[in-house]
Amino acid sequence: MDGIIVVDKPEEWTSHDVVNRMRRLANMKKVGHLGTLDPLATGVLPLVLGRATRLSQFLMKGGKEYEGIVRFGFATTTYDRAGEPLAPAVEFGLDRARVEELLDRFRGTFLQTPPPVSAKKVDGKPAYKLARKNIAVELQPVEITVSALEMKAWNPPEITLLVRCSAGTYLRGIAHDLGEAAGCGAHLLALRRRESSGFTLAQSRTLEELGELSAAGRLEEALLPAAELIPEFPTEYVDAVTAGFIRQGRDFRVSAFRPHNAARYVKAVTQDGQLVAIGEARLPNLYHPILVL
């Protein structure tokens, strides 16, 4: 069970709750996730199992895609519906064209200040823990990129947005800042992650489905094996002797006639499909294992 299982996270569950559930279903301790989802959010939560947890550094660099509902009229302490209103609700009077104009401010690359109730660390402590103690925090803006921002539905005072963005982007933050720009406040009403680091809803399973597979002893059917991950790294098949050398940290050669001979990284995979290591180029056709599974 070395690989990834993509979960369709239900509402009200924390990402850690889902990890704990998978540990029980798979009967293993080494389980992690690729990117936290708030309890309010649903959708794609890739879980890394077994030795594949060592690949996380290569798996978390991809972008995200979300569908979110923004409600205008008032902002909240958490920037979403779980928080307390910061002021009484006011009437939302903007037309669709004006909101489309405001959305332009949130396209491209710009600095975003994370929400005060977030997992961002302040002096080593998550900001949300400090916020619960009413300790004021000052979070530094982070550069993010929103490559696509489209209004999918107009149902004032609510709008539905489809967003493609870089890792580290807070949709709650966009909703809050959009409300400030509109002059009436806003918060995130609902959020569904459709894609994360290349993993999609089409690959996901519900916890109920995974529970049924586990009970039937068929959980591996939901597993994306480690050797199939990071498809942008070419695969180099190695024999048993070479695999043994790689596990000892020794360099290995690849064919000079394969199209990947100039790639910075390759995946060393055994003939039976097991990922042995990630190799980094040292010389032409010579790779050093920088991560061994």
mmCIF file of C-alpha atoms in Angstrom:
data_model
loop_
_atom_site.group_PDB
_atom_site.id
_atom_site.type_symbol
_atom_site.label_atom_id
_atom_site.label_comp_id
_atom_site.label_asym_id
_atom_site.label_seq_id
_atom_site.Cartn_x
_atom_site.Cartn_y
_atom_site.Cartn_z
ATOM 1 C CA MET A 1 0.000 0.000 0.000
ATOM 2 C CA ASP A 2 2.600 2.540 -1.163
ATOM 3 C CA GLY A 3 0.870 5.252 -3.161
ATOM 4 C CA ILE A 4 -2.025 7.689 -3.087
ATOM 5 C CA ILE A 5 -5.724 7.303 -2.431
ATOM 6 C CA VAL A 6 -7.779 10.322 -3.432
ATOM 7 C CA VAL A 7 -10.627 10.981 -1.016
ATOM 8 C CA ASP A 8 -13.713 13.080 -1.663
ATOM 9 C CA LYS A 9 -13.648 14.749 1.753
ATOM 10 C CA PRO A 10 -17.051 15.282 3.331
ATOM 11 C CA GLU A 11 -18.127 18.503 5.023
ATOM 12 C CA GLU A 12 -17.445 18.903 8.765
ATOM 13 C CA TRP A 13 -14.477 16.528 8.648
ATOM 14 C CA THR A 14 -11.001 17.960 9.180
ATOM 15 C CA SER A 15 -8.183 16.743 6.963
ATOM 16 C CA HIS A 16 -6.665 15.103 10.053
ATOM 17 C CA ASP A 17 -9.958 13.272 10.688
ATOM 18 C CA VAL A 18 -9.739 11.781 7.194
ATOM 19 C CA VAL A 19 -6.112 10.762 7.721
ATOM 20 C CA ASN A 20 -7.034 8.975 10.950
ATOM 21 C CA ARG A 21 -9.908 7.211 9.218
ATOM 22 C CA MET A 22 -7.592 5.998 6.450
ATOM 23 C CA ARG A 23 -5.071 4.731 9.005
ATOM 24 C CA ARG A 24 -7.779 2.475 10.382
ATOM 25 C CA LEU A 25 -9.078 1.383 6.978
ATOM 26 C CA ALA A 26 -5.599 0.561 5.680
ATOM 27 C CA ASN A 27 -4.326 -0.691 9.056
ATOM 28 C CA MET A 28 -1.171 1.389 8.748
ATOM 29 C CA LYS A 29 0.333 4.383 10.525
ATOM 30 C CA LYS A 30 2.147 6.066 7.636
ATOM 31 C CA VAL A 31 -0.605 8.175 6.115
ATOM 32 C CA GLY A 32 -0.457 11.890 5.310
ATOM 33 C CA HIS A 33 -2.331 14.385 3.148
ATOM 34 C CA LEU A 34 -1.342 16.776 0.378
ATOM 35 C CA GLY A 35 -2.802 20.139 1.354
ATOM 36 C CA THR A 36 -5.273 20.878 4.123
ATOM 37 C CA LEU A 37 -8.972 21.373 3.428
ATOM 38 C CA ASP A 38 -11.052 23.369 5.916
ATOM 39 C CA PRO A 39 -13.857 21.447 7.676
ATOM 40 C CA LEU A 40 -16.414 23.474 5.694
ATOM 41 C CA ALA A 41 -14.850 22.421 2.383
ATOM 42 C CA THR A 42 -15.444 19.213 0.436
ATOM 43 C CA GLY A 43 -13.701 17.532 -2.444
ATOM 44 C CA VAL A 44 -10.289 16.330 -3.475
ATOM 45 C CA LEU A 45 -7.981 15.370 -0.602
ATOM 46 C CA PRO A 46 -5.080 13.176 -1.791
ATOM 47 C CA LEU A 47 -3.789 10.872 0.957
ATOM 48 C CA VAL A 48 -0.237 9.521 0.738
ATOM 49 C CA LEU A 49 0.273 6.015 2.131
ATOM 50 C CA GLY A 50 3.275 3.993 3.205
ATOM 51 C CA ARG A 51 6.681 4.708 1.717
ATOM 52 C CA ALA A 52 5.088 7.067 -0.811
ATOM 53 C CA THR A 53 4.882 9.654 1.991
ATOM 54 C CA ARG A 54 8.529 10.342 1.166
ATOM 55 C CA LEU A 55 7.433 11.676 -2.230
ATOM 56 C CA SER A 56 5.354 14.502 -0.754
ATOM 57 C CA GLN A 57 7.954 17.156 -1.616
ATOM 58 C CA PHE A 58 7.440 16.368 -5.304
ATOM 59 C CA LEU A 59 3.660 15.996 -5.123
ATOM 60 C CA MET A 60 2.603 19.277 -3.492
ATOM 61 C CA LYS A 61 3.791 21.704 -6.152
ATOM 62 C CA GLY A 62 0.795 21.517 -8.476
ATOM 63 C CA GLY A 63 -2.070 23.977 -8.645
ATOM 64 C CA LYS A 64 -5.603 23.724 -7.308
ATOM 65 C CA GLU A 65 -9.078 24.130 -8.753
ATOM 66 C CA TYR A 66 -12.056 25.127 -6.633
ATOM 67 C CA GLU A 67 -15.722 25.897 -6.998
ATOM 68 C CA GLY A 68 -16.907 28.263 -4.301
ATOM 69 C CA ILE A 69 -20.009 30.231 -3.358
ATOM 70 C CA VAL A 70 -19.480 33.769 -2.094
ATOM 71 C CA ARG A 71 -22.240 35.495 -0.152
ATOM 72 C CA PHE A 72 -22.274 39.291 -0.085
ATOM 73 C CA GLY A 73 -23.777 41.370 2.715
ATOM 74 C CA PHE A 74 -21.455 40.813 5.666
ATOM 75 C CA ALA A 75 -17.985 39.563 6.511
ATOM 76 C CA THR A 76 -17.181 37.050 9.264
ATOM 77 C CA THR A 77 -14.361 36.448 11.706
ATOM 78 C CA THR A 78 -13.189 33.356 9.838
ATOM 79 C CA TYR A 79 -13.938 34.689 6.334
ATOM 80 C CA ASP A 80 -16.460 31.847 5.862
ATOM 81 C CA ARG A 81 -19.901 30.888 7.150
ATOM 82 C CA ALA A 82 -18.433 29.179 10.225
ATOM 83 C CA GLY A 83 -17.437 32.527 11.735
ATOM 84 C CA GLU A 84 -19.329 35.266 13.545
ATOM 85 C CA PRO A 85 -20.557 38.282 11.544
ATOM 86 C CA LEU A 86 -18.284 41.288 11.861
ATOM 87 C CA ALA A 87 -21.183 43.699 11.313
ATOM 88 C CA PRO A 88 -24.942 43.607 10.682
ATOM 89 C CA ALA A 89 -25.927 42.469 7.205
ATOM 90 C CA VAL A 90 -26.345 45.160 4.577
ATOM 91 C CA GLU A 91 -28.123 45.128 1.243
ATOM 92 C CA PHE A 92 -26.131 43.972 -1.765
ATOM 93 C CA GLY A 93 -26.765 46.416 -4.570
ATOM 94 C CA LEU A 94 -24.117 45.754 -7.212
ATOM 95 C CA ASP A 95 -24.953 44.460 -10.660
ATOM 96 C CA ARG A 96 -23.175 41.588 -12.378
ATOM 97 C CA ALA A 97 -21.048 43.824 -14.590
ATOM 98 C CA ARG A 98 -19.644 45.672 -11.570
ATOM 99 C CA VAL A 99 -18.804 42.423 -9.778
ATOM 100 C CA GLU A 100 -17.047 41.175 -12.916
ATOM 101 C CA GLU A 101 -14.945 44.364 -12.827
ATOM 102 C CA LEU A 102 -14.024 43.736 -9.199
ATOM 103 C CA LEU A 103 -13.003 40.164 -9.969
ATOM 104 C CA ASP A 104 -10.245 41.501 -12.232
ATOM 105 C CA ARG A 105 -8.370 42.518 -9.083
ATOM 106 C CA PHE A 106 -8.022 38.869 -8.137
ATOM 107 C CA ARG A 107 -6.627 37.534 -11.383
ATOM 108 C CA GLY A 108 -2.928 37.024 -12.036
ATOM 109 C CA THR A 109 -0.126 37.149 -9.479
ATOM 110 C CA PHE A 110 -0.536 39.277 -6.369
ATOM 111 C CA LEU A 111 0.019 39.340 -2.616
ATOM 112 C CA GLN A 112 -2.613 37.848 -0.332
ATOM 113 C CA THR A 113 -2.721 38.140 3.447
ATOM 114 C CA PRO A 114 -3.849 34.781 4.908
ATOM 115 C CA PRO A 115 -6.997 34.768 7.064
ATOM 116 C CA PRO A 116 -6.341 35.253 10.797
ATOM 117 C CA VAL A 117 -8.026 31.878 11.406
ATOM 118 C CA SER A 118 -5.695 29.702 9.341
ATOM 119 C CA ALA A 119 -2.950 27.110 9.693
ATOM 120 C CA LYS A 120 -0.230 29.663 8.951
ATOM 121 C CA LYS A 121 2.438 29.613 11.662
ATOM 122 C CA VAL A 122 3.181 32.599 13.899
ATOM 123 C CA ASP A 123 6.266 32.033 16.069
ATOM 124 C CA GLY A 124 5.814 28.316 15.483
ATOM 125 C CA LYS A 125 2.134 28.235 16.444
ATOM 126 C CA PRO A 126 -0.845 27.961 14.036
ATOM 127 C CA ALA A 127 -2.643 31.279 13.703
ATOM 128 C CA TYR A 128 -6.036 29.690 14.406
ATOM 129 C CA LYS A 129 -4.893 28.557 17.866
ATOM 130 C CA LEU A 130 -3.841 32.093 18.733
ATOM 131 C CA ALA A 131 -7.091 33.497 17.336
ATOM 132 C CA ARG A 132 -9.093 31.162 19.597
ATOM 133 C CA LYS A 133 -7.291 32.727 22.568
ATOM 134 C CA ASN A 134 -8.134 36.220 21.263
ATOM 135 C CA ILE A 135 -4.453 36.888 20.619
ATOM 136 C CA ALA A 136 -4.017 39.333 17.754
ATOM 137 C CA VAL A 137 -1.781 38.012 14.971
ATOM 138 C CA GLU A 138 -0.094 39.772 12.090
ATOM 139 C CA LEU A 139 0.343 37.467 9.121
ATOM 140 C CA GLN A 140 2.669 38.412 6.294
ATOM 141 C CA PRO A 141 1.281 38.631 2.754
ATOM 142 C CA VAL A 142 2.154 35.717 0.473
ATOM 143 C CA GLU A 143 2.516 35.838 -3.301
ATOM 144 C CA ILE A 144 -0.138 33.730 -5.025
ATOM 145 C CA THR A 145 -1.237 33.229 -8.616
ATOM 146 C CA VAL A 146 -4.850 32.970 -9.761
ATOM 147 C CA SER A 147 -4.619 31.665 -13.321
ATOM 148 C CA ALA A 148 -8.400 31.510 -13.859
ATOM 149 C CA LEU A 149 -11.323 33.155 -12.071
ATOM 150 C CA GLU A 150 -14.742 32.712 -13.657
ATOM 151 C CA MET A 151 -18.210 33.552 -12.418
ATOM 152 C CA LYS A 152 -20.251 30.405 -12.995
ATOM 153 C CA ALA A 153 -23.536 31.546 -11.482
ATOM 154 C CA TRP A 154 -25.179 34.833 -10.527
ATOM 155 C CA ASN A 155 -27.786 34.530 -7.783
ATOM 156 C CA PRO A 156 -27.451 37.722 -5.708
ATOM 157 C CA PRO A 157 -26.493 38.110 -2.963
ATOM 158 C CA GLU A 158 -24.579 34.936 -3.860
ATOM 159 C CA ILE A 159 -22.233 34.179 -6.726
ATOM 160 C CA THR A 160 -20.509 30.924 -7.700
ATOM 161 C CA LEU A 161 -16.868 31.119 -8.737
ATOM 162 C CA LEU A 162 -14.596 28.647 -10.489
ATOM 163 C CA VAL A 163 -10.974 29.281 -9.497
ATOM 164 C CA ARG A 164 -7.655 27.820 -10.618
ATOM 165 C CA CYS A 165 -4.828 28.950 -8.389
ATOM 166 C CA SER A 166 -1.434 28.188 -6.935
ATOM 167 C CA ALA A 167 -0.896 26.253 -3.726
ATOM 168 C CA GLY A 168 -1.259 28.439 -0.659
ATOM 169 C CA THR A 169 -4.191 30.450 -2.014
ATOM 170 C CA TYR A 170 -7.070 31.027 0.404
ATOM 171 C CA LEU A 171 -10.463 31.210 -1.288
ATOM 172 C CA ARG A 172 -11.820 32.538 1.993
ATOM 173 C CA GLY A 173 -9.375 35.404 1.611
ATOM 174 C CA ILE A 174 -10.548 36.160 -1.919
ATOM 175 C CA ALA A 175 -14.183 36.163 -0.744
ATOM 176 C CA HIS A 176 -13.389 38.507 2.149
ATOM 177 C CA ASP A 177 -11.319 40.904 0.043
ATOM 178 C CA LEU A 178 -13.955 40.869 -2.708
ATOM 179 C CA GLY A 179 -16.537 41.918 -0.121
ATOM 180 C CA GLU A 180 -14.339 44.785 0.999
ATOM 181 C CA ALA A 181 -13.901 45.894 -2.601
ATOM 182 C CA ALA A 182 -17.676 45.734 -3.073
ATOM 183 C CA GLY A 183 -18.214 47.861 0.039
ATOM 184 C CA CYS A 184 -20.718 45.495 1.632
ATOM 185 C CA GLY A 185 -18.648 42.672 3.059
ATOM 186 C CA ALA A 186 -18.686 39.024 1.947
ATOM 187 C CA HIS A 187 -17.740 35.571 3.109
ATOM 188 C CA LEU A 188 -17.307 32.095 1.684
ATOM 189 C CA LEU A 189 -20.529 30.119 1.927
ATOM 190 C CA ALA A 190 -19.383 26.815 0.437
ATOM 191 C CA LEU A 191 -16.257 25.383 -1.155
ATOM 192 C CA ARG A 192 -15.512 22.271 -3.201
ATOM 193 C CA ARG A 193 -12.011 21.376 -4.357
ATOM 194 C CA ARG A 194 -12.167 19.839 -7.825
ATOM 195 C CA GLU A 195 -8.450 19.273 -8.362
ATOM 196 C CA SER A 196 -5.276 19.306 -6.278
ATOM 197 C CA SER A 197 -1.744 18.808 -7.619
ATOM 198 C CA GLY A 198 -3.090 16.927 -10.640
ATOM 199 C CA PHE A 199 -5.468 14.681 -8.665
ATOM 200 C CA THR A 200 -9.121 15.072 -9.585
ATOM 201 C CA LEU A 201 -12.631 14.338 -8.407
ATOM 202 C CA ALA A 202 -12.881 11.639 -11.075
ATOM 203 C CA GLN A 203 -10.156 9.717 -9.201
ATOM 204 C CA SER A 204 -11.678 10.237 -5.762
ATOM 205 C CA ARG A 205 -13.654 7.872 -3.541
ATOM 206 C CA THR A 206 -15.985 8.699 -0.689
ATOM 207 C CA LEU A 207 -15.179 7.455 2.789
ATOM 208 C CA GLU A 208 -18.197 5.159 2.538
ATOM 209 C CA GLU A 209 -16.844 3.591 -0.672
ATOM 210 C CA LEU A 210 -13.404 3.179 0.873
ATOM 211 C CA GLY A 211 -14.937 1.596 3.958
ATOM 212 C CA GLU A 212 -16.706 -0.970 1.793
ATOM 213 C CA LEU A 213 -13.519 -1.760 -0.149
ATOM 214 C CA SER A 214 -11.569 -2.148 3.086
ATOM 215 C CA ALA A 215 -14.178 -4.482 4.566
ATOM 216 C CA ALA A 216 -13.973 -6.622 1.432
ATOM 217 C CA GLY A 217 -10.150 -6.667 1.492
ATOM 218 C CA ARG A 218 -10.027 -4.717 -1.794
ATOM 219 C CA LEU A 219 -8.700 -1.307 -0.680
ATOM 220 C CA GLU A 220 -5.797 -1.571 -3.135
ATOM 221 C CA GLU A 221 -8.316 -1.021 -5.944
ATOM 222 C CA ALA A 222 -8.442 2.645 -4.887
ATOM 223 C CA LEU A 223 -4.652 3.002 -4.730
ATOM 224 C CA LEU A 224 -2.606 4.945 -7.266
ATOM 225 C CA PRO A 225 0.750 3.087 -6.990
ATOM 226 C CA ALA A 226 3.898 5.055 -6.205
ATOM 227 C CA ALA A 227 5.455 4.175 -9.572
ATOM 228 C CA GLU A 228 2.575 5.907 -11.382
ATOM 229 C CA LEU A 229 2.937 9.143 -9.429
ATOM 230 C CA ILE A 230 4.890 12.206 -10.628
ATOM 231 C CA PRO A 231 4.251 11.390 -14.315
ATOM 232 C CA GLU A 232 6.436 14.321 -15.394
ATOM 233 C CA PHE A 233 9.494 12.312 -14.235
ATOM 234 C CA PRO A 234 10.480 9.723 -16.874
ATOM 235 C CA THR A 235 10.597 6.065 -15.803
ATOM 236 C CA GLU A 236 13.823 4.069 -15.950
ATOM 237 C CA TYR A 237 13.325 0.335 -15.453
ATOM 238 C CA VAL A 238 16.141 -1.330 -13.510
ATOM 239 C CA ASP A 239 17.023 -4.948 -12.834
ATOM 240 C CA ALA A 240 17.283 -6.472 -9.360
ATOM 241 C CA VAL A 241 21.052 -5.965 -9.107
ATOM 242 C CA THR A 242 20.834 -2.279 -10.043
ATOM 243 C CA ALA A 243 17.912 -1.804 -7.647
ATOM 244 C CA GLY A 244 20.094 -3.187 -4.861
ATOM 245 C CA PHE A 245 22.884 -0.749 -5.711
ATOM 246 C CA ILE A 246 20.419 2.150 -5.764
ATOM 247 C CA ARG A 247 19.144 1.218 -2.299
ATOM 248 C CA GLN A 248 22.761 1.460 -1.112
ATOM 249 C CA GLY A 249 22.871 5.042 -2.419
ATOM 250 C CA ARG A 250 25.003 4.265 -5.468
ATOM 251 C CA ASP A 251 24.688 6.101 -8.782
ATOM 252 C CA PHE A 252 23.009 4.344 -11.701
ATOM 253 C CA ARG A 253 23.182 4.717 -15.440
ATOM 254 C CA VAL A 254 20.313 5.117 -17.886
ATOM 255 C CA SER A 255 20.185 4.416 -21.584
ATOM 256 C CA ALA A 256 21.646 7.147 -23.757
ATOM 257 C CA PHE A 257 19.083 6.288 -26.406
ATOM 258 C CA ARG A 258 15.982 6.932 -24.303
ATOM 259 C CA PRO A 259 14.166 10.288 -24.703
ATOM 260 C CA HIS A 260 14.650 11.101 -21.008
ATOM 261 C CA ASN A 261 18.459 11.153 -21.170
ATOM 262 C CA ALA A 262 18.457 14.929 -20.513
ATOM 263 C CA ALA A 263 15.831 14.928 -17.724
ATOM 264 C CA ARG A 264 16.880 16.314 -14.344
ATOM 265 C CA TYR A 265 14.939 13.617 -12.469
ATOM 266 C CA VAL A 266 13.960 10.036 -13.292
ATOM 267 C CA LYS A 267 12.030 7.340 -11.462
ATOM 268 C CA ALA A 268 13.933 4.101 -10.976
ATOM 269 C CA VAL A 269 11.335 1.324 -11.184
ATOM 270 C CA THR A 270 11.786 -2.445 -10.885
ATOM 271 C CA GLN A 271 10.613 -4.809 -13.599
ATOM 272 C CA ASP A 272 7.568 -5.695 -11.478
ATOM 273 C CA GLY A 273 6.526 -2.048 -11.182
ATOM 274 C CA GLN A 274 7.866 -1.048 -7.745
ATOM 275 C CA LEU A 275 9.305 2.447 -7.363
ATOM 276 C CA VAL A 276 12.823 2.196 -5.940
ATOM 277 C CA ALA A 277 14.027 5.785 -5.960
ATOM 278 C CA ILE A 278 14.016 9.241 -7.496
ATOM 279 C CA GLY A 279 17.297 9.908 -9.258
ATOM 280 C CA GLU A 280 18.828 13.303 -10.039
ATOM 281 C CA ALA A 281 21.183 13.815 -12.973
ATOM 282 C CA ARG A 282 24.857 14.084 -12.071
ATOM 283 C CA LEU A 283 26.431 13.513 -15.475
ATOM 284 C CA PRO A 284 24.911 12.708 -18.870
ATOM 285 C CA ASN A 285 23.083 9.377 -18.444
ATOM 286 C CA LEU A 286 24.236 9.082 -14.818
ATOM 287 C CA TYR A 287 21.815 9.599 -11.914
ATOM 288 C CA HIS A 288 22.219 9.751 -8.160
ATOM 289 C CA PRO A 289 19.354 8.497 -5.919
ATOM 290 C CA ILE A 290 18.265 11.529 -3.882
ATOM 291 C CA LEU A 291 15.219 9.753 -2.427
ATOM 292 C CA VAL A 292 15.053 5.999 -1.868
ATOM 293 C CA LEU A 293 11.823 4.225 -1.036
#
